[in-house]
Amino acid sequence: MIPIKLLELKGKEVVGFNKYPEFVKALNNVLGKVVEIVNEQDESFEGYYLLPIGAISCSNFSKSIINEKTFLLSVINSSIPQYIEKFTPAGITNWMLFKNASTAVIGKSQVIEKISTREEGNDMMYEDYGYDEYVPIPFDGTYETVAKSILSYLEVYDKWLKSK
């Protein structure tokens, strides 16, 4: 499994992501260990950072923080195109992670094509940016399923990124 860390930036309170502790607990359960929480990125780290966003505007971040090694958690739907355009992150979960575990994984189209089981012809809202989305199956409303979906996406994304 690829290494991941939770990135909780000092001075950037995550507003609206009330279920974040539940997500972290589920992530720990899936990993079988406590995921490390850090306050800044380490350039020597070979894995990916999960960064809770909530209602924070993308103007509050720089490209040194959000990049192809950063997966964003709980981004408000209307802000997703701005985050993608400005930063091209590893991937994103939408705002439903605020409320419950019914969220889509948004990521690079080439990676989503490899892991999605959806039928052709579905709406591709982020296609112009080279991103696509899929809803994890099984869709059981648990944070464990969300964590597994993010981790499995990042596994395929990591292989894709290294072969690029």
Coordinates of C-alpha atoms in Angstrom, one line a residue:
M1 CA 0.0 0.0 0.0
I2 CA 1.2 3.5 -0.8
P3 CA 2.2 5.7 2.1
I4 CA -0.3 8.4 3.1
K5 CA -0.4 11.1 5.7
L6 CA -3.1 13.5 6.8
L7 CA -2.1 17.1 6.3
E8 CA -3.7 19.5 8.8
L9 CA -2.3 23.0 8.2
K10 CA -1.8 25.3 11.1
G11 CA -4.0 28.4 10.8
K12 CA -6.4 26.8 8.4
E13 CA -9.4 25.6 10.3
V14 CA -11.6 23.2 8.4
V15 CA -15.1 24.6 8.5
G16 CA -18.1 22.4 7.8
F17 CA -16.3 19.0 7.8
N18 CA -18.0 17.9 11.0
K19 CA -17.5 14.2 10.2
Y20 CA -13.8 14.5 9.8
P21 CA -13.0 12.5 13.0
E22 CA -15.3 9.7 11.8
F23 CA -13.4 9.6 8.5
V24 CA -10.0 9.5 10.2
K25 CA -11.2 6.7 12.5
A26 CA -12.4 4.7 9.4
L27 CA -9.2 5.4 7.6
N28 CA -7.2 4.1 10.6
N29 CA -9.4 0.9 10.6
V30 CA -8.8 0.3 6.9
L31 CA -5.1 0.9 7.2
G32 CA -4.9 -1.2 10.4
K33 CA -2.8 1.5 12.0
V34 CA -3.0 5.2 13.0
V35 CA -2.3 7.4 10.0
E36 CA 0.3 10.1 10.8
I37 CA -1.0 13.6 11.0
V38 CA 1.4 16.4 10.0
N39 CA 1.2 20.2 9.8
E40 CA 3.5 20.7 6.8
Q41 CA 4.7 18.7 3.8
D42 CA 8.0 17.0 3.7
E43 CA 9.6 17.0 0.2
S44 CA 11.3 13.7 0.9
F45 CA 8.0 11.9 1.6
E46 CA 7.3 9.4 -1.2
G47 CA 3.5 9.1 -0.6
Y48 CA 0.4 11.2 -0.7
Y49 CA -1.2 13.7 1.6
L50 CA -4.9 13.8 2.4
L51 CA -5.9 17.4 3.0
P52 CA -9.3 18.3 4.5
I53 CA -10.6 21.4 2.8
G54 CA -14.2 21.9 3.8
A55 CA -15.4 25.4 2.9
I56 CA -11.9 26.9 2.6
S57 CA -11.5 28.9 -0.6
C58 CA -8.7 27.8 -3.0
S59 CA -7.3 31.4 -2.8
N60 CA -6.1 30.4 0.7
F61 CA -3.6 27.8 -0.7
S62 CA -0.5 27.8 -2.8
K63 CA 0.8 25.3 -5.4
S64 CA 3.5 24.2 -3.0
I65 CA 0.7 22.8 -0.7
I66 CA -1.8 21.4 -3.3
N67 CA -0.2 19.5 -6.1
E68 CA -0.2 16.1 -7.8
K69 CA 0.7 14.5 -4.4
T70 CA -2.2 16.0 -2.5
F71 CA -5.7 14.5 -2.4
L72 CA -8.4 16.9 -1.2
L73 CA -11.2 15.9 1.2
S74 CA -14.7 17.4 1.2
V75 CA -14.5 20.2 -1.4
I76 CA -17.7 22.2 -2.0
N77 CA -18.9 21.2 -5.4
S78 CA -18.9 24.8 -6.8
S79 CA -15.2 25.1 -5.8
I80 CA -14.0 21.8 -7.4
P81 CA -13.3 23.3 -10.9
Q82 CA -11.3 26.1 -9.3
Y83 CA -9.2 23.7 -7.3
I84 CA -8.6 21.5 -10.3
E85 CA -7.7 24.4 -12.6
K86 CA -5.4 26.1 -10.2
F87 CA -3.7 23.1 -8.6
T88 CA -4.3 19.8 -10.5
P89 CA -4.4 17.7 -7.2
A90 CA -4.1 13.9 -7.1
G91 CA -7.9 13.7 -6.5
I92 CA -10.8 15.1 -4.6
T93 CA -13.9 14.0 -2.7
N94 CA -16.9 16.3 -2.9
W95 CA -18.8 18.1 -0.1
M96 CA -21.0 15.1 0.8
L97 CA -18.1 13.9 3.0
F98 CA -19.1 16.9 5.2
K99 CA -22.5 15.4 5.8
N100 CA -22.2 11.7 5.5
A101 CA -20.2 9.1 3.6
S102 CA -22.0 9.4 0.3
T103 CA -19.3 11.0 -1.8
A104 CA -17.8 10.6 -5.2
V105 CA -14.1 10.3 -5.9
I106 CA -12.9 12.8 -8.5
G107 CA -9.6 12.2 -10.2
K108 CA -7.6 12.0 -13.4
S109 CA -9.7 10.6 -16.2
Q110 CA -7.1 8.0 -17.2
V111 CA -7.2 6.6 -13.7
I112 CA -11.0 6.7 -13.2
E113 CA -11.4 4.8 -16.5
K114 CA -9.3 1.9 -14.9
I115 CA -11.3 1.7 -11.7
S116 CA -14.8 2.8 -12.5
T117 CA -17.5 0.2 -13.4
R118 CA -20.0 2.7 -14.8
E119 CA -21.7 2.5 -18.1
E120 CA -20.5 4.8 -21.0
G121 CA -22.5 7.9 -21.6
N122 CA -22.6 9.2 -18.0
D123 CA -22.1 12.9 -17.4
M124 CA -18.4 13.9 -17.2
M125 CA -18.6 17.2 -15.4
Y126 CA -14.8 17.7 -15.1
E127 CA -13.8 16.3 -18.5
D128 CA -12.5 19.7 -19.8
Y129 CA -9.9 19.6 -16.9
G130 CA -8.8 16.0 -17.6
Y131 CA -10.7 14.8 -14.5
D132 CA -13.7 12.5 -14.0
E133 CA -15.7 11.1 -11.1
Y134 CA -17.1 7.9 -9.9
V135 CA -19.2 6.7 -7.0
P136 CA -17.6 3.9 -5.1
I137 CA -19.4 0.5 -5.3
P138 CA -20.5 -0.9 -2.9
F139 CA -22.2 2.3 -2.0
D140 CA -23.0 1.5 1.6
G141 CA -22.7 4.9 3.2
T142 CA -19.7 4.1 5.5
Y143 CA -16.5 6.0 5.9
E144 CA -14.6 2.7 5.5
T145 CA -15.9 2.4 1.9
V146 CA -14.9 6.0 1.3
A147 CA -11.4 5.4 2.7
K148 CA -11.0 2.2 0.7
S149 CA -12.1 4.0 -2.5
I150 CA -9.6 6.8 -1.9
L151 CA -6.8 4.4 -1.2
S152 CA -7.6 2.2 -4.2
Y153 CA -7.8 5.3 -6.5
L154 CA -4.4 6.5 -5.1
E155 CA -2.8 3.1 -5.8
V156 CA -3.8 3.2 -9.5
Y157 CA -3.1 7.0 -9.7
D158 CA 0.4 6.4 -8.3
K159 CA 1.2 3.8 -11.0
W160 CA -0.2 6.1 -13.7
L161 CA 1.8 9.1 -12.4
K162 CA 5.0 7.1 -12.3
S163 CA 4.4 5.9 -15.9
K164 CA 3.6 9.3 -17.3

